[in-house]
PDB file of C-alpha atoms and ligand atoms in Angstrom:
ATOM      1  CA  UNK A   1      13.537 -12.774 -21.281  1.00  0.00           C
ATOM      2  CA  UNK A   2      13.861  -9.225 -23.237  1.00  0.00           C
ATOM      3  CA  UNK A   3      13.256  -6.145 -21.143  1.00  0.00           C
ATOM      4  CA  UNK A   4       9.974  -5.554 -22.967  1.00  0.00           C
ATOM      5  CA  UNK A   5       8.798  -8.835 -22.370  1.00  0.00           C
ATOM      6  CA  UNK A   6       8.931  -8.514 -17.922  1.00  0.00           C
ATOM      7  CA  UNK A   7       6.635  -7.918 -15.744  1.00  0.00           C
ATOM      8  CA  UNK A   8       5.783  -4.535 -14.959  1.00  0.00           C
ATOM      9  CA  UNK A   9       5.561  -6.010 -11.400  1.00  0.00           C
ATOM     10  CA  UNK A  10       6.410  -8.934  -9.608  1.00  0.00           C
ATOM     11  CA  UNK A  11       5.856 -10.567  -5.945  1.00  0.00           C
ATOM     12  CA  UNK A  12       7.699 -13.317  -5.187  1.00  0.00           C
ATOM     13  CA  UNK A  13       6.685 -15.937  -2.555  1.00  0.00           C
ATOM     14  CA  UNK A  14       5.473 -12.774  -0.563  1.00  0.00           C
ATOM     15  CA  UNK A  15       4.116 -14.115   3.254  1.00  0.00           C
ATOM     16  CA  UNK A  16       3.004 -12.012   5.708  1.00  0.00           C
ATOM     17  CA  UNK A  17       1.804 -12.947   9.384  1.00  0.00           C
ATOM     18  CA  UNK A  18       0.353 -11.229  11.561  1.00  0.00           C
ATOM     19  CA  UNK A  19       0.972 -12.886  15.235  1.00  0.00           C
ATOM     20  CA  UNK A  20      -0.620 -16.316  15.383  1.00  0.00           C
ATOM     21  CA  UNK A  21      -2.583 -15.501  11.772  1.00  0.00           C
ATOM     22  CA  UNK A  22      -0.866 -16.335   8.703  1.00  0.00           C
ATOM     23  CA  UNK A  23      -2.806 -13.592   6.064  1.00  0.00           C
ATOM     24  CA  UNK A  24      -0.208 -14.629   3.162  1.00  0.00           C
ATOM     25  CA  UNK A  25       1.231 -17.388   2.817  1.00  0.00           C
ATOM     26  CA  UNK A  26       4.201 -17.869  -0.505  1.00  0.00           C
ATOM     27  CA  UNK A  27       2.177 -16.355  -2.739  1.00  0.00           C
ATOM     28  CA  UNK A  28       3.236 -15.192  -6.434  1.00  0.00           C
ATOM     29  CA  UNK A  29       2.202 -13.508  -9.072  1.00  0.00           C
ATOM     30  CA  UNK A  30       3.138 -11.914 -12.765  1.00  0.00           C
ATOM     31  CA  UNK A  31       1.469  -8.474 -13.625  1.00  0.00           C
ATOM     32  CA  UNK A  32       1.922  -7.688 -17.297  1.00  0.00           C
ATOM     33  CA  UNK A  33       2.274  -4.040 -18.207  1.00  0.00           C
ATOM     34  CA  UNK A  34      -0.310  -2.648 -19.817  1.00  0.00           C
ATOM     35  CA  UNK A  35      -2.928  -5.460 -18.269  1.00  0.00           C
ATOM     36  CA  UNK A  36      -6.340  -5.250 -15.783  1.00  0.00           C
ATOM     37  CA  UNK A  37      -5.102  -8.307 -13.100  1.00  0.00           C
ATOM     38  CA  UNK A  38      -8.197  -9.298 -11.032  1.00  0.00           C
ATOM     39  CA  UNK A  39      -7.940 -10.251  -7.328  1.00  0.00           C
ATOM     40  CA  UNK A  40     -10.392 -12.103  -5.636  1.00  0.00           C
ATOM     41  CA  UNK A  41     -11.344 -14.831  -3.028  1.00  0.00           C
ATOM     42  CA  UNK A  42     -13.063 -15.117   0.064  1.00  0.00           C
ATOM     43  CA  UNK A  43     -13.397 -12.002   3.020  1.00  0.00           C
ATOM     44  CA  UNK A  44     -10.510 -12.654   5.103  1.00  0.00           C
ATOM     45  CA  UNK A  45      -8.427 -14.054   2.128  1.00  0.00           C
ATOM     46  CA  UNK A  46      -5.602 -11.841   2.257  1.00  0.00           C
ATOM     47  CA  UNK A  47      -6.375  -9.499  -1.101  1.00  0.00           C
ATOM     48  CA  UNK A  48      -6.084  -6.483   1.061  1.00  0.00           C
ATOM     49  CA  UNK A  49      -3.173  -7.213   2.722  1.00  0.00           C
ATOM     50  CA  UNK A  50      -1.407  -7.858  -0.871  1.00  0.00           C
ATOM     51  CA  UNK A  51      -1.995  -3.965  -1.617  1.00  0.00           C
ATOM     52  CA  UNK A  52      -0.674  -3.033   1.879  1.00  0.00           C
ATOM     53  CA  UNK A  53       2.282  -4.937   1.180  1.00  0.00           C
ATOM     54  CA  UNK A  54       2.996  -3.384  -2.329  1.00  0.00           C
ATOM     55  CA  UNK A  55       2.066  -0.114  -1.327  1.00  0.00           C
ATOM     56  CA  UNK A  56       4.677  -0.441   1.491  1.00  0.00           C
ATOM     57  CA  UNK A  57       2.103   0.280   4.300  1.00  0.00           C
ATOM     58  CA  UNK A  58       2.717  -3.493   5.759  1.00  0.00           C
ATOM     59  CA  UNK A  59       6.414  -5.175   4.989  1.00  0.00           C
ATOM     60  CA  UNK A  60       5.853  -8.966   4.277  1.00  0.00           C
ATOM     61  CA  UNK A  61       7.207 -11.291   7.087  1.00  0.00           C
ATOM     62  CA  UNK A  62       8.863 -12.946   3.798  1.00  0.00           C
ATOM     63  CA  UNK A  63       9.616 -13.055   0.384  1.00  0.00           C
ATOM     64  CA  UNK A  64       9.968  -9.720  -2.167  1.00  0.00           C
ATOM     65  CA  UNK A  65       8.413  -7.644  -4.662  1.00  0.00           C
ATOM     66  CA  UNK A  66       9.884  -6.486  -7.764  1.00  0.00           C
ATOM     67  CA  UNK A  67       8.332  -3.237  -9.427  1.00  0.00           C
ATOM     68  CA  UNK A  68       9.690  -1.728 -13.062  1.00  0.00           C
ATOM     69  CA  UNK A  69      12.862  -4.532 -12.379  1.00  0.00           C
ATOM     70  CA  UNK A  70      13.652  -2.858  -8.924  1.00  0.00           C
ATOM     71  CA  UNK A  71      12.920  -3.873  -5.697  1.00  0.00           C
ATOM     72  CA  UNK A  72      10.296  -2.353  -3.723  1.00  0.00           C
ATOM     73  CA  UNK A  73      11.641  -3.561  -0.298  1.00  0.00           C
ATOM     74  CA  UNK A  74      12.639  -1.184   2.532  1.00  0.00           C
ATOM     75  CA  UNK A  75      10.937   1.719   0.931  1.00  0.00           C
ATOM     76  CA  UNK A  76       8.150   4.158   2.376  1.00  0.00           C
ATOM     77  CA  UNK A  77       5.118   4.247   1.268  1.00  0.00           C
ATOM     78  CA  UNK A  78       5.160   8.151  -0.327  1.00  0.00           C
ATOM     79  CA  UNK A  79       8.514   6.523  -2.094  1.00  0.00           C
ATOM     80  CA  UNK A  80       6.627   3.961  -3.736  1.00  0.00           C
ATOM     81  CA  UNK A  81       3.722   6.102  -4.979  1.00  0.00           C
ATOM     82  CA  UNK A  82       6.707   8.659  -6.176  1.00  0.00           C
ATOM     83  CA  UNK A  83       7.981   4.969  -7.922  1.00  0.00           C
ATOM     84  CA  UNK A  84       4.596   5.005  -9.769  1.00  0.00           C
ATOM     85  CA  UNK A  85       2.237   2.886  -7.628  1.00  0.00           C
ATOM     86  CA  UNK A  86      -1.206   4.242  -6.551  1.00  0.00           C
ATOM     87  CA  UNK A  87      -4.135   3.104  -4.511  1.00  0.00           C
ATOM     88  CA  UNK A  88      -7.753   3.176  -3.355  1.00  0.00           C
ATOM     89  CA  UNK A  89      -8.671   1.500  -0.365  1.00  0.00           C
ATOM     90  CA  UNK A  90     -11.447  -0.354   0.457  1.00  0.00           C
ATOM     91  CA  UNK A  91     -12.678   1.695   2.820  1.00  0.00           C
ATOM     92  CA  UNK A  92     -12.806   5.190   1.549  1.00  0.00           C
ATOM     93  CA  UNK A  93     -10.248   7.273   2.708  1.00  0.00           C
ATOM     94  CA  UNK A  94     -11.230  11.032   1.394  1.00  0.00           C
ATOM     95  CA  UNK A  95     -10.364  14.771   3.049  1.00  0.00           C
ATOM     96  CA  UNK A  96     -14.056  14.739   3.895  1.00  0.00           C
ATOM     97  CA  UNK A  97     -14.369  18.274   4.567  1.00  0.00           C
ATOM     98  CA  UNK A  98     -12.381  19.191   1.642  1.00  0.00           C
ATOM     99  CA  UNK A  99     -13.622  19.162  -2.079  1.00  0.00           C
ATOM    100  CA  UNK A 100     -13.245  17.259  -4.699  1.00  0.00           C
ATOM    101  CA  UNK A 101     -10.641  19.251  -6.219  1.00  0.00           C
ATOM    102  CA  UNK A 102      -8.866  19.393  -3.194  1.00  0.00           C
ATOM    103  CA  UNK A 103      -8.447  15.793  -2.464  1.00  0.00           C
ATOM    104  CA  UNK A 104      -7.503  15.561  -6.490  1.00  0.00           C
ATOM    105  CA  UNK A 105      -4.530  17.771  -5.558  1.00  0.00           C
ATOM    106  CA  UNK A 106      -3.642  16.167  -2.582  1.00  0.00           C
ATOM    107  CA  UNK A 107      -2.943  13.038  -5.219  1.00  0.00           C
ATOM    108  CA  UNK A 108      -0.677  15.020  -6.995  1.00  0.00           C
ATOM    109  CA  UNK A 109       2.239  16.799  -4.427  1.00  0.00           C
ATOM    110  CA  UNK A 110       4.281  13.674  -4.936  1.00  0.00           C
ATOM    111  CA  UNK A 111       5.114  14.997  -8.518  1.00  0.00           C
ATOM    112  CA  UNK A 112       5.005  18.773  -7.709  1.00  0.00           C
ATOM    113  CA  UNK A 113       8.784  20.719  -7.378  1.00  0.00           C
ATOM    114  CA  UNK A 114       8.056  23.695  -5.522  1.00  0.00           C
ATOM    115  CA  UNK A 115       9.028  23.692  -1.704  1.00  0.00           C
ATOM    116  CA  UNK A 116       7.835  23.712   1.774  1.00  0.00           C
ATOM    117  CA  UNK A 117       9.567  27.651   1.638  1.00  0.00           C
ATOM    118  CA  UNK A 118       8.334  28.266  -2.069  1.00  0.00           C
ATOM    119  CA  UNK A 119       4.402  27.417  -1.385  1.00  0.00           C
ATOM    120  CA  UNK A 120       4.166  29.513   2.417  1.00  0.00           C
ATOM    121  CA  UNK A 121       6.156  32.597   0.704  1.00  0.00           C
ATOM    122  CA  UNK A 122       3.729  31.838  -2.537  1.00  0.00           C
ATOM    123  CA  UNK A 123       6.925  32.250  -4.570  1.00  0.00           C
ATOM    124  CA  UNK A 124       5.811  32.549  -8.443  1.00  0.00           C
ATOM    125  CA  UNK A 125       7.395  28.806  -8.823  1.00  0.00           C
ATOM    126  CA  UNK A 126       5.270  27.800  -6.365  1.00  0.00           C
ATOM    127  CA  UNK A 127       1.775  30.170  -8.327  1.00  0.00           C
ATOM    128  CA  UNK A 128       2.644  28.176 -11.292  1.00  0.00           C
ATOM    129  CA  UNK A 129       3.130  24.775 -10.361  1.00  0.00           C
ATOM    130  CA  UNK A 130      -0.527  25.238  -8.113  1.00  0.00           C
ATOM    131  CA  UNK A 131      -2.051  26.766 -11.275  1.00  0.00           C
ATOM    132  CA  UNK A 132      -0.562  23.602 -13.388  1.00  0.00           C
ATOM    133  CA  UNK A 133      -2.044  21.199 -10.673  1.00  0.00           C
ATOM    134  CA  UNK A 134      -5.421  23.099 -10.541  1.00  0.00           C
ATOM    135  CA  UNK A 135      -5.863  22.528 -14.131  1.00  0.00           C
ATOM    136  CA  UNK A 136      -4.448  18.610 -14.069  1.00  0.00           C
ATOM    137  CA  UNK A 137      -6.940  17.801 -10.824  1.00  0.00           C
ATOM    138  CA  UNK A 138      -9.813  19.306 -12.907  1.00  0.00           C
ATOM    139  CA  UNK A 139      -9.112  17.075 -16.131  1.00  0.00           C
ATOM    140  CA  UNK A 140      -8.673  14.325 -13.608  1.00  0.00           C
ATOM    141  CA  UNK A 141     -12.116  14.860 -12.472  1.00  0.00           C
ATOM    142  CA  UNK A 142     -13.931  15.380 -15.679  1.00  0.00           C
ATOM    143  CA  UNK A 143     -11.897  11.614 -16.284  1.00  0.00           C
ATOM    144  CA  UNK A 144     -13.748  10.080 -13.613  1.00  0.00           C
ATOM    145  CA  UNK A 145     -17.179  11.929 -14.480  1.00  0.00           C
ATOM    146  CA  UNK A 146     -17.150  14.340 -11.834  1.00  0.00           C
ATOM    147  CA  UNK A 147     -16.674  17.521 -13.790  1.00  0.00           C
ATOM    148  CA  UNK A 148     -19.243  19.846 -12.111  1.00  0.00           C
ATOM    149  CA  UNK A 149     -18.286  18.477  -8.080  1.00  0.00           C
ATOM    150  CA  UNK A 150     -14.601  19.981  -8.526  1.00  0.00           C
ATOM    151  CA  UNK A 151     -16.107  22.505  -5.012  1.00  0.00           C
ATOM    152  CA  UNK A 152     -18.596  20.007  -3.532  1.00  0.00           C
ATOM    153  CA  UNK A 153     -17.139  18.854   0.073  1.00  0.00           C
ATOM    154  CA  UNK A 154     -15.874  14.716  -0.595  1.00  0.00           C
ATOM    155  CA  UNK A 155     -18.678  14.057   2.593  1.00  0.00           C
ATOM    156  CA  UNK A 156     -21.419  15.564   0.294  1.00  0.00           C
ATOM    157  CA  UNK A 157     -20.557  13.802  -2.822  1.00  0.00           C
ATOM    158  CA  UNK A 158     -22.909  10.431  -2.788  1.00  0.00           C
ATOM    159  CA  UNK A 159     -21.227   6.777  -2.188  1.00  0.00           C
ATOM    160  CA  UNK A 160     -20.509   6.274  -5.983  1.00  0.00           C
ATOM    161  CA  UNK A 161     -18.761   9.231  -6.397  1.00  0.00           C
ATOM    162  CA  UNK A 162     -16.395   9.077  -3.768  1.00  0.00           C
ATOM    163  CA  UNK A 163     -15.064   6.064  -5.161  1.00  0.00           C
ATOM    164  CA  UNK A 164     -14.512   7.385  -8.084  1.00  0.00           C
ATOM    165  CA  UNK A 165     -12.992  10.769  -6.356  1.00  0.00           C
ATOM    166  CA  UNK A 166     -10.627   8.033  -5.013  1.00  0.00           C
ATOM    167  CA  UNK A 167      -9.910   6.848  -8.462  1.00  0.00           C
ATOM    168  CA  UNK A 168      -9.045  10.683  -9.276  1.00  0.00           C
ATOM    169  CA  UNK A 169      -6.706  11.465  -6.627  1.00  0.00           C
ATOM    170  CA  UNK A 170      -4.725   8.056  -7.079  1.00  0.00           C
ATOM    171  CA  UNK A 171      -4.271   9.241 -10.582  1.00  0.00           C
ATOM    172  CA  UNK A 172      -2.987  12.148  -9.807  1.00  0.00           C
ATOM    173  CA  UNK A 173       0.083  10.634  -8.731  1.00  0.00           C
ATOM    174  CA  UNK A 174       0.610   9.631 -12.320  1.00  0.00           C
ATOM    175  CA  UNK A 175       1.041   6.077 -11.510  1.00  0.00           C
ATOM    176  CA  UNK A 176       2.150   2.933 -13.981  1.00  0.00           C
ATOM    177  CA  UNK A 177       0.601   0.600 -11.895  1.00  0.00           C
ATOM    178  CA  UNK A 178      -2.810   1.563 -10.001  1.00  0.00           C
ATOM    179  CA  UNK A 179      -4.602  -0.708  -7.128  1.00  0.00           C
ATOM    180  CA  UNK A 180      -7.923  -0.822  -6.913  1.00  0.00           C
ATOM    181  CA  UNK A 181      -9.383  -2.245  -3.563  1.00  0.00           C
ATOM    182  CA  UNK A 182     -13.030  -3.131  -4.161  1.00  0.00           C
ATOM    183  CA  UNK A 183     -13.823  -0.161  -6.634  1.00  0.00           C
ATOM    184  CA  UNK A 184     -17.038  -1.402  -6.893  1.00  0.00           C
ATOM    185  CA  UNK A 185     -18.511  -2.038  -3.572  1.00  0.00           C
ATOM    186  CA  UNK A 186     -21.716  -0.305  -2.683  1.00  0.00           C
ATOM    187  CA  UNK A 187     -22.282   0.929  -6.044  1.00  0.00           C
ATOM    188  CA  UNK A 188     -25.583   0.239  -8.621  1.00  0.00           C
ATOM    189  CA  UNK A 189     -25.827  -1.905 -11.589  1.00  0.00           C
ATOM    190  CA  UNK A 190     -25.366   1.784 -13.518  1.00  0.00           C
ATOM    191  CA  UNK A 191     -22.588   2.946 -11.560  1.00  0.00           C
ATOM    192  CA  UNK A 192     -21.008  -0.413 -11.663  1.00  0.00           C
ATOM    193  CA  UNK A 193     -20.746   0.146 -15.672  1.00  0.00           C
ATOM    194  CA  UNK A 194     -19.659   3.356 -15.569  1.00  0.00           C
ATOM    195  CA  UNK A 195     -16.653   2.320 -13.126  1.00  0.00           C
ATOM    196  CA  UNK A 196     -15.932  -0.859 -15.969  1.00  0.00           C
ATOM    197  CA  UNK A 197     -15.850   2.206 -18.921  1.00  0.00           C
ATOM    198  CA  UNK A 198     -13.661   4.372 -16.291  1.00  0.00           C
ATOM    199  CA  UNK A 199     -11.362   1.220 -15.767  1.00  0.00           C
ATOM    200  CA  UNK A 200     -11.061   0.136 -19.401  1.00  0.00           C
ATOM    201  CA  UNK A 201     -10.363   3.827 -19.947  1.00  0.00           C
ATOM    202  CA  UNK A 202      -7.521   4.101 -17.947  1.00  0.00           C
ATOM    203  CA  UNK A 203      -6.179   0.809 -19.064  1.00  0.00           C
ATOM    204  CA  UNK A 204      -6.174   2.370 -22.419  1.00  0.00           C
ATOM    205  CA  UNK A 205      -4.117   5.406 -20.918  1.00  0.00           C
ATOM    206  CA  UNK A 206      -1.594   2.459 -20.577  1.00  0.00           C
ATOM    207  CA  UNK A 207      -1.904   2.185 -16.424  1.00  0.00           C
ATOM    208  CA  UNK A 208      -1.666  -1.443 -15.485  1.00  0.00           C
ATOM    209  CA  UNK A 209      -4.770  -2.321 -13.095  1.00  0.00           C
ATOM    210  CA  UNK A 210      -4.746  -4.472 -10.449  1.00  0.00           C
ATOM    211  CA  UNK A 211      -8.106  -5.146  -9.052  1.00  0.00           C
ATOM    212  CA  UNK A 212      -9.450  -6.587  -6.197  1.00  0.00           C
ATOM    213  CA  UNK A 213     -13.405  -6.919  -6.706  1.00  0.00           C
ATOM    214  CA  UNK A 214     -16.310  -9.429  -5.501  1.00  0.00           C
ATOM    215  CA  UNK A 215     -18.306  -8.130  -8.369  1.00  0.00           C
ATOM    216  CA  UNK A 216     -17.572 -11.587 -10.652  1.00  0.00           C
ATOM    217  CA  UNK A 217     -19.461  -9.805 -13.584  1.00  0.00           C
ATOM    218  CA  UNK A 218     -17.042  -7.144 -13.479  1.00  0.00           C
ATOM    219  CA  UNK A 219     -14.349  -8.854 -12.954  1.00  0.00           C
ATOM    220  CA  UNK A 220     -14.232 -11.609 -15.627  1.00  0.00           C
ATOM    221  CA  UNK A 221     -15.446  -8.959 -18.157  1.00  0.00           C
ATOM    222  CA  UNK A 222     -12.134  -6.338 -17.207  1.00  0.00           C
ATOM    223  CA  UNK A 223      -9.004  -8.624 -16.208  1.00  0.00           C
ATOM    224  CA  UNK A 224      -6.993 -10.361 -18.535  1.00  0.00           C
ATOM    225  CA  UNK A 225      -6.152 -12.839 -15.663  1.00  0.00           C
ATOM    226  CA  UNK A 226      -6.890 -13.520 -12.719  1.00  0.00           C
ATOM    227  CA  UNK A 227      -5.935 -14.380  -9.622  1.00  0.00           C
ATOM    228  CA  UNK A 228      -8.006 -16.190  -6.600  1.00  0.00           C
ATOM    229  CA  UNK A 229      -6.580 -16.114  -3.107  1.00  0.00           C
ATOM    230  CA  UNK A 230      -8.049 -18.065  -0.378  1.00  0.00           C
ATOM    231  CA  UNK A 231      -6.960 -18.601   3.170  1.00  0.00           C
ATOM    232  CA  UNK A 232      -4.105 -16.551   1.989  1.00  0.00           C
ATOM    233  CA  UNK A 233      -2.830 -19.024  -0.228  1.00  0.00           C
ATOM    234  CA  UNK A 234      -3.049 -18.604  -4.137  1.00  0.00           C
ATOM    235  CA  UNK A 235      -5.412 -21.505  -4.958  1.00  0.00           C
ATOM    236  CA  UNK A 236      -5.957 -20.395  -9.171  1.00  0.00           C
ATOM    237  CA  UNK A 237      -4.454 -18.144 -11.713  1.00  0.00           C
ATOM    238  CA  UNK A 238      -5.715 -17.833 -15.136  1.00  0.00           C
ATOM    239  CA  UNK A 239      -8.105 -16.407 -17.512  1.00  0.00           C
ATOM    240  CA  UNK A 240     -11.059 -15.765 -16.408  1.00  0.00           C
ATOM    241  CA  UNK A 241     -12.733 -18.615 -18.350  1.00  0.00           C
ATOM    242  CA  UNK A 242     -10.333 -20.811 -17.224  1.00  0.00           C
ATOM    243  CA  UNK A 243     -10.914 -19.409 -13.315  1.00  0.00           C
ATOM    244  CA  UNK A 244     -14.484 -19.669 -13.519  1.00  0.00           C
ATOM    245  CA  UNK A 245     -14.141 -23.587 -14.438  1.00  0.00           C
ATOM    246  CA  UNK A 246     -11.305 -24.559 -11.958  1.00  0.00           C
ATOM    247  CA  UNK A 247     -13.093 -26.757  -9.291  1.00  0.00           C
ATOM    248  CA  UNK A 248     -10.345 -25.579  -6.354  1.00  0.00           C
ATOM    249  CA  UNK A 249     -12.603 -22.353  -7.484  1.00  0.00           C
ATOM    250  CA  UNK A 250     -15.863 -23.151  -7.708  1.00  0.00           C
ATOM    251  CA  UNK A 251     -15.262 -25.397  -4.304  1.00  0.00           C
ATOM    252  CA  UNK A 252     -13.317 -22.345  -2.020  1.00  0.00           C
ATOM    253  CA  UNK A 253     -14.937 -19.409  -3.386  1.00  0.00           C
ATOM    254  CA  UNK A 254     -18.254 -19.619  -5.898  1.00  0.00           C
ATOM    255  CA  UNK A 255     -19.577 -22.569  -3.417  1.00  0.00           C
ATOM    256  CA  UNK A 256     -22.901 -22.082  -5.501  1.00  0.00           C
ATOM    257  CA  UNK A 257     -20.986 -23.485  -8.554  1.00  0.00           C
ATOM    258  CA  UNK A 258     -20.335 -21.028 -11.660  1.00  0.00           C
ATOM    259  CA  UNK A 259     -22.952 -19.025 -11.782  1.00  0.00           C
ATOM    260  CA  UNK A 260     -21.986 -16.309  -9.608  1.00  0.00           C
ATOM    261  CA  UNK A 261     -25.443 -14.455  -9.319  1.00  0.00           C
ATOM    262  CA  UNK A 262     -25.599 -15.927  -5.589  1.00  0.00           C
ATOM    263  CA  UNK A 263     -22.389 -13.751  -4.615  1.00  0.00           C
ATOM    264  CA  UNK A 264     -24.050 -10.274  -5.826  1.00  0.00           C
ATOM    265  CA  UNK A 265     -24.300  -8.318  -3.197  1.00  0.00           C
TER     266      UNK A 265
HETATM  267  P1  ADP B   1      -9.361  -9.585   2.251  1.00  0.00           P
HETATM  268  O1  ADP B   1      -8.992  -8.232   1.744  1.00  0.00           O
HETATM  269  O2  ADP B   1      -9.129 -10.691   1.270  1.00  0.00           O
HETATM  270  O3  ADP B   1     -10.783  -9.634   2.776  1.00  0.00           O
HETATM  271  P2  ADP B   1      -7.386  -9.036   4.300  1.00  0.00           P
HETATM  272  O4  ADP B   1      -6.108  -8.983   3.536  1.00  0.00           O
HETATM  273  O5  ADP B   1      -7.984  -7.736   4.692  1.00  0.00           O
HETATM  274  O6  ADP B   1      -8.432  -9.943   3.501  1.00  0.00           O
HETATM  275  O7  ADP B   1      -7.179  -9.874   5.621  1.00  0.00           O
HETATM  276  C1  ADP B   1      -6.567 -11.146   5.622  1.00  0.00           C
HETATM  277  C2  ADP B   1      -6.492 -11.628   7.053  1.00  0.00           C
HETATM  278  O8  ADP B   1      -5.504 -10.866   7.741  1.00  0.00           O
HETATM  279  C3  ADP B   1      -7.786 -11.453   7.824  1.00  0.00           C
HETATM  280  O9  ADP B   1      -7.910 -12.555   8.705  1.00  0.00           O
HETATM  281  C4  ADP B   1      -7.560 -10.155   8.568  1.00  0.00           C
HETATM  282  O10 ADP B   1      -8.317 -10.126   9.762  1.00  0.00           O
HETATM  283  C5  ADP B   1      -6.066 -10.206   8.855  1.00  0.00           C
HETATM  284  N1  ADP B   1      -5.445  -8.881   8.938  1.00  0.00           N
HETATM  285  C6  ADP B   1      -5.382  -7.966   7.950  1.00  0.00           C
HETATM  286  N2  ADP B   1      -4.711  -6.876   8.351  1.00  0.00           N
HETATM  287  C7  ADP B   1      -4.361  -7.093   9.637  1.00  0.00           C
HETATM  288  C8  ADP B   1      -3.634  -6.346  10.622  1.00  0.00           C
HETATM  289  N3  ADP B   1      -3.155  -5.126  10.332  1.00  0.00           N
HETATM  290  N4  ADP B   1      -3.451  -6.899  11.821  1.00  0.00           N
HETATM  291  C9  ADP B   1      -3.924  -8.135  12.115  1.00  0.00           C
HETATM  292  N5  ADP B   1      -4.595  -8.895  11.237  1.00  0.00           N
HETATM  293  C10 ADP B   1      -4.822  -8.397  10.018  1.00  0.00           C
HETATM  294 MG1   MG B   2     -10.083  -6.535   1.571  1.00  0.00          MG
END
């Protein structure tokens, strides 16, 4: 296979068990650079636990994943995000009492030079780099559609927005591959397309996606392929059409058959 042809990322056979529970269980999959890769499946599935295991905050009990043709294994999680991997999480995790432009920046110190000693002695390394990542965390914010909240506290900002401050602060990092955990979730019809626009956007800005969501709409329309977990096993992979279609599917996870309108929240 030529270089340009591999997987921007890779996870191979990856288990993970958690005392008597078995979350993962051998499961692999191919992201393509430059692709959206849905996740989805059943509460308790394991799609969580996949993005805690690439984003080093869980090690798998077995098996390995392969990121830009080097292995991920044994690193922390600040050294994979500084190895161009960002998340969201499911539940939001925001510097509530800090503002949006704040918690942008916060995304960002992974790629910022100046030291512990330059930033408390305000060195003028340290005045430009802060300027630089002022600047970068407010055209991250007018990105997401949150120009005019860069001072707003994150608690203040309603539900939608927050996820998409999340969004914002991931980038930051300048990631190759970004995680999305369920992007989605609590958000309007509206909202919901302006999060598919934001997603196709950054897909265009050549970030691979991976993206766990229950929205099905949302998902079949974004992802090239995707991927259904259930019982922590893979059970499908494909495109969507072909997903929608495959009875292991329709059985495990649409139960209502495939039309999907039953699962909107
Ligand atoms: P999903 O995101 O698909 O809803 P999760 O990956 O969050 O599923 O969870 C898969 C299974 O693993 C669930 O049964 C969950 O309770 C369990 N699990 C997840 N994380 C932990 C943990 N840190 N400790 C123990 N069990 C966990
Ligand atoms: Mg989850």
């Amino acid at each position: 296979m030529s270089a340009a042809a591999a997987p921007l990322c890779v996870l191979n056979r990856l288990s993970k068990r958690f005392g008597g529970l078995q979350a993962l269980s051998d499961v692999s999959l191919e992201i393509r650079a430059g692709s959206v890769v849905g996740m989805i499946g059943p509460n308790g599935a394991g799609k969580s636990t996949v993005f805690n295991l690439i984003s080093g905050i869980a090690a798998p009990t077995s098996g390995a994943i392969t990121f830009a043709g080097r292995p991920l294994s044994a690193l922390r999680p600040d050294q994979i995000v500084a190895r161009g991997i960002a998340r969201t999480f499911q539940n939001i995790r925001l510097f509530a009492f800090s503002s949006a432009l704040e918690n942008v920046m916060t995304g960002q110190h992974v790629r910022m030079h100046a030291t512990l000693l330059d930033s408390l002695v305000h060195t003028p390394v340290h005045r430009a780099e802060e300027r630089r990542a002022r600047e970068r965390a407010r055209e991250l914010l007018h990105f997401v559609g949150l120009e005019g909240r860069a001072g707003t506290l994150a608690r203040h900002l309603p539900y939608g927005h927050q996820r998409r401050l999340e969004i914002a602060r991931a980038l930051a990092s300048q990631p190759r591959l970004l995680l999305l955990d369920e992007p989605a979730a609590g958000m309007n019809p509206r909202e919901k397309d302006d999060l598919a626009a934001l997603i196709e956007r950054i897909r265009l800005d050549g970030i691979t996606v991976l993206l766990i969501e229950h929205d099905m709409r949302l998902v079949m329309a974004l992802s090239e392929r995707i991927a259904v977990l259930d019982h922590g096993e893979k059970i499908a992979e494909g495109p969507p059409e072909a997903v929608r279609r495959d009875p292991r599917v329709i059985e495990a996870y649409l139960g209502a058959g495939p039309h999907t309108e039953r699962q909107e929240p």
